Amino acid sequence: MEELTLLESEEAALAARRALTLQALAGALGGWSEDRFERAEAPAVAASEVAAALRIPQRRATAMVAEALTLTDPVWFGVLGALAAGRLTRQRALSIVDAGIPVPGPGTGSSQRPPWRWPCRTTPTACRARAP
């Protein structure tokens, strides 16, 4: 059982490392640019590069980059840190991110859109675009 636990921990650490690497790739390909159009295109460009390098379908590469950008968002640094330390599995970390919708504050009626950023599996830029 100890060996299985160790393997799970190592896989979690690799998932965190992959997320940081993909985030850095997207940043280097325009994600850190001053130009908002370059920033918007960076995840797609990174996904294309990943798909070509790993010889995987574009859709899978896009999902990998989106997941990485979500996990490396400053809001989720605690989750990423726990993943890197091997205290959370990748699946559990993604469950936390998916369920991490804040409770609406006072004065927000049910007819209003909630005043928070929606968590999503697309890029952080797309998440912000959907926010109120």
mmCIF file with all atom_site columns, C-alpha atoms in Angstrom:
data_model
loop_
_atom_site.group_PDB
_atom_site.id
_atom_site.type_symbol
_atom_site.label_atom_id
_atom_site.label_alt_id
_atom_site.label_comp_id
_atom_site.label_asym_id
_atom_site.label_entity_id
_atom_site.label_seq_id
_atom_site.pdbx_PDB_ins_code
_atom_site.Cartn_x
_atom_site.Cartn_y
_atom_site.Cartn_z
_atom_site.occupancy
_atom_site.B_iso_or_equiv
_atom_site.pdbx_formal_charge
_atom_site.auth_seq_id
_atom_site.auth_comp_id
_atom_site.auth_asym_id
_atom_site.auth_atom_id
_atom_site.pdbx_PDB_model_num
ATOM 1   C CA . MET A 1 1   ? 0.000   0.000  0.000   1.00 0.00 ? 1   MET A CA 1
ATOM 2   C CA . GLU A 1 2   ? 2.868   2.355  0.721   1.00 0.00 ? 2   GLU A CA 1
ATOM 3   C CA . GLU A 1 3   ? 4.148   1.903  -2.830  1.00 0.00 ? 3   GLU A CA 1
ATOM 4   C CA . LEU A 1 4   ? 0.733   2.765  -4.281  1.00 0.00 ? 4   LEU A CA 1
ATOM 5   C CA . THR A 1 5   ? 0.501   5.839  -2.087  1.00 0.00 ? 5   THR A CA 1
ATOM 6   C CA . LEU A 1 6   ? 3.973   6.911  -3.194  1.00 0.00 ? 6   LEU A CA 1
ATOM 7   C CA . LEU A 1 7   ? 3.065   6.430  -6.864  1.00 0.00 ? 7   LEU A CA 1
ATOM 8   C CA . GLU A 1 8   ? -0.094  8.532  -6.459  1.00 0.00 ? 8   GLU A CA 1
ATOM 9   C CA . SER A 1 9   ? 1.965   11.257 -4.820  1.00 0.00 ? 9   SER A CA 1
ATOM 10  C CA . GLU A 1 10  ? 4.540   11.209 -7.624  1.00 0.00 ? 10  GLU A CA 1
ATOM 11  C CA . GLU A 1 11  ? 1.818   11.349 -10.289 1.00 0.00 ? 11  GLU A CA 1
ATOM 12  C CA . ALA A 1 12  ? 0.283   14.368 -8.551  1.00 0.00 ? 12  ALA A CA 1
ATOM 13  C CA . ALA A 1 13  ? 3.650   16.130 -8.451  1.00 0.00 ? 13  ALA A CA 1
ATOM 14  C CA . LEU A 1 14  ? 4.119   15.422 -12.161 1.00 0.00 ? 14  LEU A CA 1
ATOM 15  C CA . ALA A 1 15  ? 0.657   16.832 -12.906 1.00 0.00 ? 15  ALA A CA 1
ATOM 16  C CA . ALA A 1 16  ? 1.569   20.047 -11.086 1.00 0.00 ? 16  ALA A CA 1
ATOM 17  C CA . ARG A 1 17  ? 4.875   20.240 -12.960 1.00 0.00 ? 17  ARG A CA 1
ATOM 18  C CA . ARG A 1 18  ? 3.057   19.689 -16.267 1.00 0.00 ? 18  ARG A CA 1
ATOM 19  C CA . ALA A 1 19  ? 0.603   22.478 -15.417 1.00 0.00 ? 19  ALA A CA 1
ATOM 20  C CA . LEU A 1 20  ? 3.417   24.906 -14.641 1.00 0.00 ? 20  LEU A CA 1
ATOM 21  C CA . THR A 1 21  ? 5.281   23.941 -17.820 1.00 0.00 ? 21  THR A CA 1
ATOM 22  C CA . LEU A 1 22  ? 2.208   24.407 -20.009 1.00 0.00 ? 22  LEU A CA 1
ATOM 23  C CA . GLN A 1 23  ? 1.424   27.725 -18.324 1.00 0.00 ? 23  GLN A CA 1
ATOM 24  C CA . ALA A 1 24  ? 4.985   28.892 -19.023 1.00 0.00 ? 24  ALA A CA 1
ATOM 25  C CA . LEU A 1 25  ? 4.683   27.760 -22.645 1.00 0.00 ? 25  LEU A CA 1
ATOM 26  C CA . ALA A 1 26  ? 1.427   29.667 -23.128 1.00 0.00 ? 26  ALA A CA 1
ATOM 27  C CA . GLY A 1 27  ? 2.989   32.697 -21.480 1.00 0.00 ? 27  GLY A CA 1
ATOM 28  C CA . ALA A 1 28  ? 6.063   32.552 -23.697 1.00 0.00 ? 28  ALA A CA 1
ATOM 29  C CA . LEU A 1 29  ? 3.893   32.251 -26.806 1.00 0.00 ? 29  LEU A CA 1
ATOM 30  C CA . GLY A 1 30  ? 2.042   35.476 -26.081 1.00 0.00 ? 30  GLY A CA 1
ATOM 31  C CA . GLY A 1 31  ? 0.234   34.947 -22.801 1.00 0.00 ? 31  GLY A CA 1
ATOM 32  C CA . TRP A 1 32  ? 2.393   37.543 -21.077 1.00 0.00 ? 32  TRP A CA 1
ATOM 33  C CA . SER A 1 33  ? 2.156   40.020 -23.949 1.00 0.00 ? 33  SER A CA 1
ATOM 34  C CA . GLU A 1 34  ? 0.895   43.563 -23.522 1.00 0.00 ? 34  GLU A CA 1
ATOM 35  C CA . ASP A 1 35  ? -1.272  43.023 -26.615 1.00 0.00 ? 35  ASP A CA 1
ATOM 36  C CA . ARG A 1 36  ? -4.633  41.604 -25.553 1.00 0.00 ? 36  ARG A CA 1
ATOM 37  C CA . PHE A 1 37  ? -5.092  39.820 -28.890 1.00 0.00 ? 37  PHE A CA 1
ATOM 38  C CA . GLU A 1 38  ? -1.791  37.973 -28.470 1.00 0.00 ? 38  GLU A CA 1
ATOM 39  C CA . ARG A 1 39  ? -2.813  37.041 -24.922 1.00 0.00 ? 39  ARG A CA 1
ATOM 40  C CA . ALA A 1 40  ? -6.140  35.725 -26.189 1.00 0.00 ? 40  ALA A CA 1
ATOM 41  C CA . GLU A 1 41  ? -4.469  33.598 -28.880 1.00 0.00 ? 41  GLU A CA 1
ATOM 42  C CA . ALA A 1 42  ? -1.661  32.243 -26.695 1.00 0.00 ? 42  ALA A CA 1
ATOM 43  C CA . PRO A 1 43  ? -3.541  29.192 -25.327 1.00 0.00 ? 43  PRO A CA 1
ATOM 44  C CA . ALA A 1 44  ? -4.531  28.071 -28.824 1.00 0.00 ? 44  ALA A CA 1
ATOM 45  C CA . VAL A 1 45  ? -0.992  28.533 -30.110 1.00 0.00 ? 45  VAL A CA 1
ATOM 46  C CA . ALA A 1 46  ? 0.378   26.614 -27.123 1.00 0.00 ? 46  ALA A CA 1
ATOM 47  C CA . ALA A 1 47  ? -2.140  23.820 -27.686 1.00 0.00 ? 47  ALA A CA 1
ATOM 48  C CA . SER A 1 48  ? -1.084  23.563 -31.330 1.00 0.00 ? 48  SER A CA 1
ATOM 49  C CA . GLU A 1 49  ? 2.546   23.282 -30.320 1.00 0.00 ? 49  GLU A CA 1
ATOM 50  C CA . VAL A 1 50  ? 1.729   20.645 -27.687 1.00 0.00 ? 50  VAL A CA 1
ATOM 51  C CA . ALA A 1 51  ? -0.362  18.631 -30.146 1.00 0.00 ? 51  ALA A CA 1
ATOM 52  C CA . ALA A 1 52  ? 2.466   18.633 -32.683 1.00 0.00 ? 52  ALA A CA 1
ATOM 53  C CA . ALA A 1 53  ? 5.212   17.839 -30.167 1.00 0.00 ? 53  ALA A CA 1
ATOM 54  C CA . LEU A 1 54  ? 3.355   15.055 -28.365 1.00 0.00 ? 54  LEU A CA 1
ATOM 55  C CA . ARG A 1 55  ? 1.529   13.799 -31.466 1.00 0.00 ? 55  ARG A CA 1
ATOM 56  C CA . ILE A 1 56  ? -1.835  13.957 -29.756 1.00 0.00 ? 56  ILE A CA 1
ATOM 57  C CA . PRO A 1 57  ? -5.182  15.255 -31.030 1.00 0.00 ? 57  PRO A CA 1
ATOM 58  C CA . GLN A 1 58  ? -5.637  19.023 -30.976 1.00 0.00 ? 58  GLN A CA 1
ATOM 59  C CA . ARG A 1 59  ? -8.671  18.686 -28.733 1.00 0.00 ? 59  ARG A CA 1
ATOM 60  C CA . ARG A 1 60  ? -6.692  16.827 -26.079 1.00 0.00 ? 60  ARG A CA 1
ATOM 61  C CA . ALA A 1 61  ? -3.874  19.371 -26.241 1.00 0.00 ? 61  ALA A CA 1
ATOM 62  C CA . THR A 1 62  ? -6.381  22.210 -25.888 1.00 0.00 ? 62  THR A CA 1
ATOM 63  C CA . ALA A 1 63  ? -7.834  20.534 -22.800 1.00 0.00 ? 63  ALA A CA 1
ATOM 64  C CA . MET A 1 64  ? -4.372  20.067 -21.318 1.00 0.00 ? 64  MET A CA 1
ATOM 65  C CA . VAL A 1 65  ? -3.488  23.734 -21.782 1.00 0.00 ? 65  VAL A CA 1
ATOM 66  C CA . ALA A 1 66  ? -6.854  24.904 -20.432 1.00 0.00 ? 66  ALA A CA 1
ATOM 67  C CA . GLU A 1 67  ? -6.489  22.696 -17.368 1.00 0.00 ? 67  GLU A CA 1
ATOM 68  C CA . ALA A 1 68  ? -2.967  23.992 -16.793 1.00 0.00 ? 68  ALA A CA 1
ATOM 69  C CA . LEU A 1 69  ? -4.038  27.616 -17.079 1.00 0.00 ? 69  LEU A CA 1
ATOM 70  C CA . THR A 1 70  ? -6.883  27.023 -14.659 1.00 0.00 ? 70  THR A CA 1
ATOM 71  C CA . LEU A 1 71  ? -4.692  25.278 -12.076 1.00 0.00 ? 71  LEU A CA 1
ATOM 72  C CA . THR A 1 72  ? -1.996  27.961 -12.316 1.00 0.00 ? 72  THR A CA 1
ATOM 73  C CA . ASP A 1 73  ? -4.455  30.814 -11.843 1.00 0.00 ? 73  ASP A CA 1
ATOM 74  C CA . PRO A 1 74  ? -3.444  32.629 -8.613  1.00 0.00 ? 74  PRO A CA 1
ATOM 75  C CA . VAL A 1 75  ? -6.857  31.814 -7.135  1.00 0.00 ? 75  VAL A CA 1
ATOM 76  C CA . TRP A 1 76  ? -5.899  28.124 -7.111  1.00 0.00 ? 76  TRP A CA 1
ATOM 77  C CA . PHE A 1 77  ? -2.276  28.348 -5.894  1.00 0.00 ? 77  PHE A CA 1
ATOM 78  C CA . GLY A 1 78  ? -3.215  26.468 -2.714  1.00 0.00 ? 78  GLY A CA 1
ATOM 79  C CA . VAL A 1 79  ? -4.639  23.616 -4.751  1.00 0.00 ? 79  VAL A CA 1
ATOM 80  C CA . LEU A 1 80  ? -1.609  23.621 -7.062  1.00 0.00 ? 80  LEU A CA 1
ATOM 81  C CA . GLY A 1 81  ? 0.714   23.572 -4.055  1.00 0.00 ? 81  GLY A CA 1
ATOM 82  C CA . ALA A 1 82  ? -1.107  20.606 -2.537  1.00 0.00 ? 82  ALA A CA 1
ATOM 83  C CA . LEU A 1 83  ? -0.963  18.854 -5.908  1.00 0.00 ? 83  LEU A CA 1
ATOM 84  C CA . ALA A 1 84  ? 2.774   19.522 -6.215  1.00 0.00 ? 84  ALA A CA 1
ATOM 85  C CA . ALA A 1 85  ? 3.332   18.207 -2.690  1.00 0.00 ? 85  ALA A CA 1
ATOM 86  C CA . GLY A 1 86  ? 1.403   15.055 -3.536  1.00 0.00 ? 86  GLY A CA 1
ATOM 87  C CA . ARG A 1 87  ? -1.326  15.681 -0.975  1.00 0.00 ? 87  ARG A CA 1
ATOM 88  C CA . LEU A 1 88  ? -4.050  15.768 -3.662  1.00 0.00 ? 88  LEU A CA 1
ATOM 89  C CA . THR A 1 89  ? -4.542  13.644 -6.737  1.00 0.00 ? 89  THR A CA 1
ATOM 90  C CA . ARG A 1 90  ? -5.075  15.384 -10.054 1.00 0.00 ? 90  ARG A CA 1
ATOM 91  C CA . GLN A 1 91  ? -8.722  14.282 -10.080 1.00 0.00 ? 91  GLN A CA 1
ATOM 92  C CA . ARG A 1 92  ? -9.337  15.650 -6.600  1.00 0.00 ? 92  ARG A CA 1
ATOM 93  C CA . ALA A 1 93  ? -7.633  18.949 -7.447  1.00 0.00 ? 93  ALA A CA 1
ATOM 94  C CA . LEU A 1 94  ? -9.833  19.343 -10.528 1.00 0.00 ? 94  LEU A CA 1
ATOM 95  C CA . SER A 1 95  ? -12.908 18.493 -8.450  1.00 0.00 ? 95  SER A CA 1
ATOM 96  C CA . ILE A 1 96  ? -11.996 21.245 -6.009  1.00 0.00 ? 96  ILE A CA 1
ATOM 97  C CA . VAL A 1 97  ? -11.549 23.726 -8.843  1.00 0.00 ? 97  VAL A CA 1
ATOM 98  C CA . ASP A 1 98  ? -14.838 22.701 -10.451 1.00 0.00 ? 98  ASP A CA 1
ATOM 99  C CA . ALA A 1 99  ? -16.727 22.974 -7.167  1.00 0.00 ? 99  ALA A CA 1
ATOM 100 C CA . GLY A 1 100 ? -14.996 26.176 -6.102  1.00 0.00 ? 100 GLY A CA 1
ATOM 101 C CA . ILE A 1 101 ? -17.825 28.576 -6.873  1.00 0.00 ? 101 ILE A CA 1
ATOM 102 C CA . PRO A 1 102 ? -18.044 31.247 -4.174  1.00 0.00 ? 102 PRO A CA 1
ATOM 103 C CA . VAL A 1 103 ? -21.339 31.886 -2.448  1.00 0.00 ? 103 VAL A CA 1
ATOM 104 C CA . PRO A 1 104 ? -23.001 35.116 -3.662  1.00 0.00 ? 104 PRO A CA 1
ATOM 105 C CA . GLY A 1 105 ? -22.693 38.037 -1.283  1.00 0.00 ? 105 GLY A CA 1
ATOM 106 C CA . PRO A 1 106 ? -25.564 39.993 0.251   1.00 0.00 ? 106 PRO A CA 1
ATOM 107 C CA . GLY A 1 107 ? -27.677 42.050 -2.107  1.00 0.00 ? 107 GLY A CA 1
ATOM 108 C CA . THR A 1 108 ? -27.462 39.665 -5.037  1.00 0.00 ? 108 THR A CA 1
ATOM 109 C CA . GLY A 1 109 ? -30.945 38.579 -5.996  1.00 0.00 ? 109 GLY A CA 1
ATOM 110 C CA . SER A 1 110 ? -31.708 35.368 -7.821  1.00 0.00 ? 110 SER A CA 1
ATOM 111 C CA . SER A 1 111 ? -32.485 37.315 -11.001 1.00 0.00 ? 111 SER A CA 1
ATOM 112 C CA . GLN A 1 112 ? -28.984 38.816 -11.109 1.00 0.00 ? 112 GLN A CA 1
ATOM 113 C CA . ARG A 1 113 ? -25.902 37.109 -12.401 1.00 0.00 ? 113 ARG A CA 1
ATOM 114 C CA . PRO A 1 114 ? -23.534 36.224 -9.559  1.00 0.00 ? 114 PRO A CA 1
ATOM 115 C CA . PRO A 1 115 ? -20.679 38.718 -8.983  1.00 0.00 ? 115 PRO A CA 1
ATOM 116 C CA . TRP A 1 116 ? -17.839 36.206 -9.331  1.00 0.00 ? 116 TRP A CA 1
ATOM 117 C CA . ARG A 1 117 ? -15.728 34.727 -12.070 1.00 0.00 ? 117 ARG A CA 1
ATOM 118 C CA . TRP A 1 118 ? -17.111 31.439 -13.330 1.00 0.00 ? 118 TRP A CA 1
ATOM 119 C CA . PRO A 1 119 ? -14.691 28.525 -13.013 1.00 0.00 ? 119 PRO A CA 1
ATOM 120 C CA . CYS A 1 120 ? -14.307 26.755 -16.298 1.00 0.00 ? 120 CYS A CA 1
ATOM 121 C CA . ARG A 1 121 ? -12.101 24.385 -18.185 1.00 0.00 ? 121 ARG A CA 1
ATOM 122 C CA . THR A 1 122 ? -11.315 26.923 -20.868 1.00 0.00 ? 122 THR A CA 1
ATOM 123 C CA . THR A 1 123 ? -8.632  29.546 -20.629 1.00 0.00 ? 123 THR A CA 1
ATOM 124 C CA . PRO A 1 124 ? -8.626  32.083 -17.800 1.00 0.00 ? 124 PRO A CA 1
ATOM 125 C CA . THR A 1 125 ? -9.177  34.750 -20.463 1.00 0.00 ? 125 THR A CA 1
ATOM 126 C CA . ALA A 1 126 ? -12.368 33.019 -21.586 1.00 0.00 ? 126 ALA A CA 1
ATOM 127 C CA . CYS A 1 127 ? -13.466 32.709 -17.966 1.00 0.00 ? 127 CYS A CA 1
ATOM 128 C CA . ARG A 1 128 ? -13.036 36.435 -17.453 1.00 0.00 ? 128 ARG A CA 1
ATOM 129 C CA . ALA A 1 129 ? -14.929 37.141 -20.679 1.00 0.00 ? 129 ALA A CA 1
ATOM 130 C CA . ARG A 1 130 ? -17.950 35.248 -19.333 1.00 0.00 ? 130 ARG A CA 1
ATOM 131 C CA . ALA A 1 131 ? -17.867 37.016 -15.971 1.00 0.00 ? 131 ALA A CA 1
ATOM 132 C CA . PRO A 1 132 ? -20.354 39.826 -15.329 1.00 0.00 ? 132 PRO A CA 1
#
